[in-house]
mmCIF file of C-alpha atoms in Angstrom:
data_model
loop_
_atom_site.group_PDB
_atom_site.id
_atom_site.type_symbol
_atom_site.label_atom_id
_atom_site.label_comp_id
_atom_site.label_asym_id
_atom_site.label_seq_id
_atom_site.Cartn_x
_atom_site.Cartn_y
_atom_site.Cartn_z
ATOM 1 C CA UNK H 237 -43.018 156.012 146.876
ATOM 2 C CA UNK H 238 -41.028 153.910 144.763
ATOM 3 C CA UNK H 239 -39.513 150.739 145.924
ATOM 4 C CA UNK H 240 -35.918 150.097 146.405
ATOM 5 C CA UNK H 241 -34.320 146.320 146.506
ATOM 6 C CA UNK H 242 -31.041 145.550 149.144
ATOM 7 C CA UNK H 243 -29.278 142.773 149.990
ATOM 8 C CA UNK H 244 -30.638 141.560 153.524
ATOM 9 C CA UNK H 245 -27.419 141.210 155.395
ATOM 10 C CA UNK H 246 -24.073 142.195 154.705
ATOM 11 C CA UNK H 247 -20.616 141.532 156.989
ATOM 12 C CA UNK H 248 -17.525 143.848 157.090
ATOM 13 C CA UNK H 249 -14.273 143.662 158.796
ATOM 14 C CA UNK H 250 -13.992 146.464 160.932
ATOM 15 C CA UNK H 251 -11.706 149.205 159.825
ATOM 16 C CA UNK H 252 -12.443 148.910 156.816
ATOM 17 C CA UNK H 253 -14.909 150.480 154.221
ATOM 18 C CA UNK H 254 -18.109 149.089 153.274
ATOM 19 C CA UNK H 255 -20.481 149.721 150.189
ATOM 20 C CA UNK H 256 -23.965 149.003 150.975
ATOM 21 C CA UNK H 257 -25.720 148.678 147.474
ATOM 22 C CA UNK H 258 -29.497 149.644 146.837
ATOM 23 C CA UNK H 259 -31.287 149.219 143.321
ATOM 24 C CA UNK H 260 -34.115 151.592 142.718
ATOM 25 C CA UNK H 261 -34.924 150.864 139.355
ATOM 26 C CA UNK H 262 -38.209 152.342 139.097
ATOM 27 C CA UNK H 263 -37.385 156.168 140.802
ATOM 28 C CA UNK H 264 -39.097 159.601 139.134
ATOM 29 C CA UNK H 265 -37.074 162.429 138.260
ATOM 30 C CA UNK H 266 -38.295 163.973 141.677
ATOM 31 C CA UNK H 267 -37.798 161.192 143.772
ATOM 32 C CA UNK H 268 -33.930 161.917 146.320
ATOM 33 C CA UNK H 269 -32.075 158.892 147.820
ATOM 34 C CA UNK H 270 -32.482 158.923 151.749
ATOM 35 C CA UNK H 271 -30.444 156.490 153.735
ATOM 36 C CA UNK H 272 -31.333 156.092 157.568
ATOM 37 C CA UNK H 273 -29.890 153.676 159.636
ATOM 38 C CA UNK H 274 -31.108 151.791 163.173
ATOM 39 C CA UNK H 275 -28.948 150.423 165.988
ATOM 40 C CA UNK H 276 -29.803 147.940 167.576
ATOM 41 C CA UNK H 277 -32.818 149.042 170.174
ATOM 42 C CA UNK H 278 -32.519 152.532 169.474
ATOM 43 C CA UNK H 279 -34.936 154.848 167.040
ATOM 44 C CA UNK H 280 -33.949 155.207 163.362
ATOM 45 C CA UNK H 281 -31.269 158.385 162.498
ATOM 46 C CA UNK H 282 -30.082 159.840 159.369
ATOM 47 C CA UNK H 283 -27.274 159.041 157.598
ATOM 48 C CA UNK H 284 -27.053 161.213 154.351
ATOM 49 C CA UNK H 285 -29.574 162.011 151.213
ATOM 50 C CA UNK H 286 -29.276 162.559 147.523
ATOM 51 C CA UNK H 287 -30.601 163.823 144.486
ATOM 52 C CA UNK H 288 -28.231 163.150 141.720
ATOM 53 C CA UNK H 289 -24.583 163.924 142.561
ATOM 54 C CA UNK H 290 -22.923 161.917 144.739
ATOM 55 C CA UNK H 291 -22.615 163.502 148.673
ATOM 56 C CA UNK H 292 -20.318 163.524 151.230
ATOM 57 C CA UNK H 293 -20.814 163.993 155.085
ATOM 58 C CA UNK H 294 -19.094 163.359 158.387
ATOM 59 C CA UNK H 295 -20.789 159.790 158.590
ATOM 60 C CA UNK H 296 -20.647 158.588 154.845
ATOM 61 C CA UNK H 297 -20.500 159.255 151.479
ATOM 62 C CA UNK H 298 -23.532 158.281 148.655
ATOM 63 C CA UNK H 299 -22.404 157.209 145.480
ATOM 64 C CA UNK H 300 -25.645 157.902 142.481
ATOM 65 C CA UNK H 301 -25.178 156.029 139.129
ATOM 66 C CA UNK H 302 -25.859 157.812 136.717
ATOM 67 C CA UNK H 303 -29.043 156.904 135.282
ATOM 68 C CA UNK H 304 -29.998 156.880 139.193
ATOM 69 C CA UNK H 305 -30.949 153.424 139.270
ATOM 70 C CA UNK H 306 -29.026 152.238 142.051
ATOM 71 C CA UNK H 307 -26.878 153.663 144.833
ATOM 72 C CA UNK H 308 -23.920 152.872 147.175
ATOM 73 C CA UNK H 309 -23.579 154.222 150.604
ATOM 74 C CA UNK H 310 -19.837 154.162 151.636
ATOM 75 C CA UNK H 311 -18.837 153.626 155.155
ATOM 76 C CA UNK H 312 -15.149 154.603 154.582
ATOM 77 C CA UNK H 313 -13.996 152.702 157.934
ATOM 78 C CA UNK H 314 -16.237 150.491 159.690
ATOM 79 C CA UNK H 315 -16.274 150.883 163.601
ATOM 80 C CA UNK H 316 -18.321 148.359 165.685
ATOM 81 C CA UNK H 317 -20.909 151.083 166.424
ATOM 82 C CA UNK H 318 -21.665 150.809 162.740
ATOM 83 C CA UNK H 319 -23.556 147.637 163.179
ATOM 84 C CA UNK H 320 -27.118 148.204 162.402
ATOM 85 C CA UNK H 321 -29.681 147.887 159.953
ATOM 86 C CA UNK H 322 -29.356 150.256 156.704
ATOM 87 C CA UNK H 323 -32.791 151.695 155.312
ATOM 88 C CA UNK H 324 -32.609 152.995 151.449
ATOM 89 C CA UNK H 325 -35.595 155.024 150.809
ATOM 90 C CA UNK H 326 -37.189 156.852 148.453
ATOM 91 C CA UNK H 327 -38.677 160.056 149.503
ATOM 92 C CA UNK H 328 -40.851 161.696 146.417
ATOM 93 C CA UNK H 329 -41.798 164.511 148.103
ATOM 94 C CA UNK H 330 -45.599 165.045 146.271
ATOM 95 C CA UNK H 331 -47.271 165.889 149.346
ATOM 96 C CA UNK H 332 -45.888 162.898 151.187
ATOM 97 C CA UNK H 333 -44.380 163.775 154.551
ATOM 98 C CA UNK H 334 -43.492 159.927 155.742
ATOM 99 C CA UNK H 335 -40.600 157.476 155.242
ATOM 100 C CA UNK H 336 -41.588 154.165 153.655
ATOM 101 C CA UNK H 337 -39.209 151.920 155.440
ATOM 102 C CA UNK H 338 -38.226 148.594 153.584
ATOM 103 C CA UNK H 339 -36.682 145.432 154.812
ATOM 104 C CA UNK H 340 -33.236 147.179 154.676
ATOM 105 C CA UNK H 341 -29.135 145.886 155.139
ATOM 106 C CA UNK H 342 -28.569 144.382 158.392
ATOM 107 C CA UNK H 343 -24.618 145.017 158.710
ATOM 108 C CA UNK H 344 -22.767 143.342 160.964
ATOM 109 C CA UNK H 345 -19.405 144.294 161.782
ATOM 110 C CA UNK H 346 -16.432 141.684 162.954
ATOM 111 C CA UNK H 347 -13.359 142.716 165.036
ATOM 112 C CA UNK O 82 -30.798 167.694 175.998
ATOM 113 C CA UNK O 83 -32.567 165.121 174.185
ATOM 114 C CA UNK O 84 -34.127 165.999 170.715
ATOM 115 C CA UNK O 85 -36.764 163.488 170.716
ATOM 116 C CA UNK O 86 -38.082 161.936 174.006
ATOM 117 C CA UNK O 87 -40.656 159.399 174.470
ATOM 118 C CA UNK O 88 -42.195 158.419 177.793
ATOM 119 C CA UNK O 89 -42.408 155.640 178.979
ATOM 120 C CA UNK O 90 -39.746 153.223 177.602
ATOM 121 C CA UNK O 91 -41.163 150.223 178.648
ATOM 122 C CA UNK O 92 -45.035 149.735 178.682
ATOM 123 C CA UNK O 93 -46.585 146.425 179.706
ATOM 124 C CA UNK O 94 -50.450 146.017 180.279
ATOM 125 C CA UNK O 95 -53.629 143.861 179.728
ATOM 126 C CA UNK O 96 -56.021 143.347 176.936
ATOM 127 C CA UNK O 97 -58.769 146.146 177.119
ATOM 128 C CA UNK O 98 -56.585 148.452 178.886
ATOM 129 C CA UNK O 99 -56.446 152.066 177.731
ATOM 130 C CA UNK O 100 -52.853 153.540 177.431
ATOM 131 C CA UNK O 101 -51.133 156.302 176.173
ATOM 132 C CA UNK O 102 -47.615 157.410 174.738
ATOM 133 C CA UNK O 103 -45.772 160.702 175.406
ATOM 134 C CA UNK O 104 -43.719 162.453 172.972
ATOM 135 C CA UNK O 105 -41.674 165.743 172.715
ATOM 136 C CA UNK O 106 -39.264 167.346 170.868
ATOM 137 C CA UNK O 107 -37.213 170.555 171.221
ATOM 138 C CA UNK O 108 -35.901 171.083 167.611
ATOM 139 C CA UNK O 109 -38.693 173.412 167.257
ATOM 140 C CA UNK O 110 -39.993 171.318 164.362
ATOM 141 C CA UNK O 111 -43.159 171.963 162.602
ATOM 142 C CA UNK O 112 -43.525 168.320 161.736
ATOM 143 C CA UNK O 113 -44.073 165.193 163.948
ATOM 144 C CA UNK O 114 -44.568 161.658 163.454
ATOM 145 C CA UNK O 115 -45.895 158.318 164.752
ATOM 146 C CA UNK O 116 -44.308 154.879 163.054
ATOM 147 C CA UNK O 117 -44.726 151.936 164.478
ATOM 148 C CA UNK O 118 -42.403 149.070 164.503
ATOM 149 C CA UNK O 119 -43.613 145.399 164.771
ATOM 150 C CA UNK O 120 -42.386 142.107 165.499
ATOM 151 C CA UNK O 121 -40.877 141.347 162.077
ATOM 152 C CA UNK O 122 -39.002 144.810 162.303
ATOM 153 C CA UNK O 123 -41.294 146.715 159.978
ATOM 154 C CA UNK O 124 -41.212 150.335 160.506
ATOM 155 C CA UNK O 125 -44.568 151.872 159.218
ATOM 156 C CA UNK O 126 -45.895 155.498 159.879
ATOM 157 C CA UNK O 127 -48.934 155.779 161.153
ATOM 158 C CA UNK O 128 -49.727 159.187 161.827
ATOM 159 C CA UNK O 129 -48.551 162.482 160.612
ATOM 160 C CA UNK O 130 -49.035 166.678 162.311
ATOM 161 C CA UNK O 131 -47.536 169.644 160.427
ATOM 162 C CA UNK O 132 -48.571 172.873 162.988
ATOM 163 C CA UNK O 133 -51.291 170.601 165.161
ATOM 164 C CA UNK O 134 -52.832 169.235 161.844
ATOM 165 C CA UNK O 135 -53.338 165.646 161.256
ATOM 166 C CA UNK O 136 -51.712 165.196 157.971
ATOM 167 C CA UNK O 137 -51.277 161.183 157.563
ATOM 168 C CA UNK O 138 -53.472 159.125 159.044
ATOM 169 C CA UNK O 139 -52.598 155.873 157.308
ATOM 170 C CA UNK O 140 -54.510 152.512 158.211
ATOM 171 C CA UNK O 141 -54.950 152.466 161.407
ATOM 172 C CA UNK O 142 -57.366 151.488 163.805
ATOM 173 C CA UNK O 143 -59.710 154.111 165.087
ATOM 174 C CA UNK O 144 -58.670 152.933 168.635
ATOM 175 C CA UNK O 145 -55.564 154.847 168.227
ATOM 176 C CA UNK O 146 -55.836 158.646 168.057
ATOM 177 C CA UNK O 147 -53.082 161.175 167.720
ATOM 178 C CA UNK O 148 -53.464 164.580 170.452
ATOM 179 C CA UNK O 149 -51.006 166.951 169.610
ATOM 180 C CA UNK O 150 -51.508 169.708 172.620
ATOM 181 C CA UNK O 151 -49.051 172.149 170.563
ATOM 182 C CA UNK O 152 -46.212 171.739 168.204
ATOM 183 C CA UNK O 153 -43.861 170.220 170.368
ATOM 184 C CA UNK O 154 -46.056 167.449 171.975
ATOM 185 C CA UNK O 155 -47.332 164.668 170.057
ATOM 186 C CA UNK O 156 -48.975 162.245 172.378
ATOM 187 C CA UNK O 157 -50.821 158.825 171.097
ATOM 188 C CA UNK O 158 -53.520 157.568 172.565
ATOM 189 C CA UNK O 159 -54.553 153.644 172.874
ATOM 190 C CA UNK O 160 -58.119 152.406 173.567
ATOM 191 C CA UNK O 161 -58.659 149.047 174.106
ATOM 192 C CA UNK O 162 -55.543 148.206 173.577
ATOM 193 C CA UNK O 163 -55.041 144.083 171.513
ATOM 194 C CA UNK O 164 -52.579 141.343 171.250
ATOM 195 C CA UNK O 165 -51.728 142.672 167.941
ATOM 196 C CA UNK O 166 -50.685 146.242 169.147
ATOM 197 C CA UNK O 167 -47.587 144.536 170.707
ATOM 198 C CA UNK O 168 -44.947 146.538 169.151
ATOM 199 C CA UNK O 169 -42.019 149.507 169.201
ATOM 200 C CA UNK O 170 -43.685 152.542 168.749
ATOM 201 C CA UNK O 171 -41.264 155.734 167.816
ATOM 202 C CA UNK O 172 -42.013 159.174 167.552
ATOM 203 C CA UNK O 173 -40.342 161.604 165.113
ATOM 204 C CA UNK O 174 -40.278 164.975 163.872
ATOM 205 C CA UNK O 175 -38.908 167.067 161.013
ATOM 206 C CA UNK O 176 -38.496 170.739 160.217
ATOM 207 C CA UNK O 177 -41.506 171.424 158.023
ATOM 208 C CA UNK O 178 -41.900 167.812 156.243
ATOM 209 C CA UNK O 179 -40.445 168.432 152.693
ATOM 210 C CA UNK O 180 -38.566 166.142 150.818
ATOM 211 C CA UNK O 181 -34.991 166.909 151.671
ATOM 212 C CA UNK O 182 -36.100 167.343 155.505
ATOM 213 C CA UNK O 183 -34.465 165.072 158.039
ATOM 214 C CA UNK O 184 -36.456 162.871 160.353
ATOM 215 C CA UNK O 185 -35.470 162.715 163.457
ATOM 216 C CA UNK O 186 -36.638 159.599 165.784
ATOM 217 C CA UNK O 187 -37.419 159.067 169.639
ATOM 218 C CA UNK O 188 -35.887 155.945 171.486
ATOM 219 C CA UNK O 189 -38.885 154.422 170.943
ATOM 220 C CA UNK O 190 -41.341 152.705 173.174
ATOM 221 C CA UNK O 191 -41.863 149.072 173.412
ATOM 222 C CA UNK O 192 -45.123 147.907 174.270
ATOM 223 C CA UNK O 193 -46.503 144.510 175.543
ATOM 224 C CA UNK O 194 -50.333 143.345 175.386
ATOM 225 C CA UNK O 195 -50.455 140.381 177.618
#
């Protein structure tokens, strides 16, 4: 799988939206955009994947540039249950069944 | 009901000891998953089952094997168990495994060599 860059921390006021930026400069055609997030002592869960157009969901929206090099996942209002570390991933898909976690965004989230 | 459970939460035992790790799931997945998560907070898979098949089995010590009794049970089994295995060990599972297929994780079980 290709390998994305993001900043390693990142702090919000709460209430208001955050844009968590990852650069995947080297993705394939094939490769979607998964974003997973972890809370602090709990097991990984999903957040929202792409392909090419940006997405929308109940938990966040995913912003794709164009030429698909990077991406922005939009928290439109931080809460303080928000606070957690932020996995971008690349999921190719060619007979690859895993997540290849990276360092990801720890946010942190101030009252 | 719980999607993914993992028994126990909390495991803490001596060098040599032989252990093992529970997991279930009731999303009637096809797919399950063993990543484990280490001090640093590196998540890395370590084994993968599609339909009681070993699918992944990435570099891991042959001390650690993988028994999935049916598709709903994917249990891990420690032998001799080392310092180094000190670590969060979650268990997932996904539909079928494809690309667009979500993962979803266990709580997790932390585990202490002394």
């Amino acid at each position: 799988d290709a390998k994305t860059t993001q900043p390693n921390s990142m702090e919000s006021n709460e209430e208001e939206p955050v844009h968590l930026p990852c650069n995947h400069s080297t993705i394939s055609g094939t490769d979607y955009i998964h974003w997973y997030r972890q809370l602090p002592s709990q097991g990984p869960e999903y957040v929202i994947h792409g392909l090419t157009s940006n997405v929308n969901n109940r938990m966040a929206s995913l912003a794709i540039a164009e030429d698909r090099k990077s991406s922005t996942l939009i928290l439109h209002r931080a809460t303080l249950r928000d606070a957690a570390v932020y996995y971008c991933i690349l999921h190719s898909g060619a007979g690859s069944y895993q997540l290849t976690f990276g360092k990801g965004t720890k946010l942190s989230v101030i009252p | 009901d719980t999607a993914v459970s993992q028994t126990p939460k909390y495991l803490v035992t001596q060098m040599g000891n032989d252990k093992s790790i529970k997991c279930e799931q009731n999303l009637g997945h096809d797919t399950m998953y063993w990543y484990k998560q280490d001090s640093k907070k590196f998540l890395k898979i370590m084994f993968s089952y599609n339909n009681k098949e070993l699918i992944i089995n990435e570099t891991v010590p042959n001390r650690f094997s993988p028994k999935s009794p049916d598709k709903a049970h994917l249990n891990l089994h420690i032998n001799s168990l080392e310092l180094g295995d000190s670590a969060v060990y979650f268990c997932a599972s996904s539909r079928e495994g494809y690309i667009t297929d979500t993962q979803y994780f266990g709580p997790g079980t932390r585990l202490t060599v002394l």
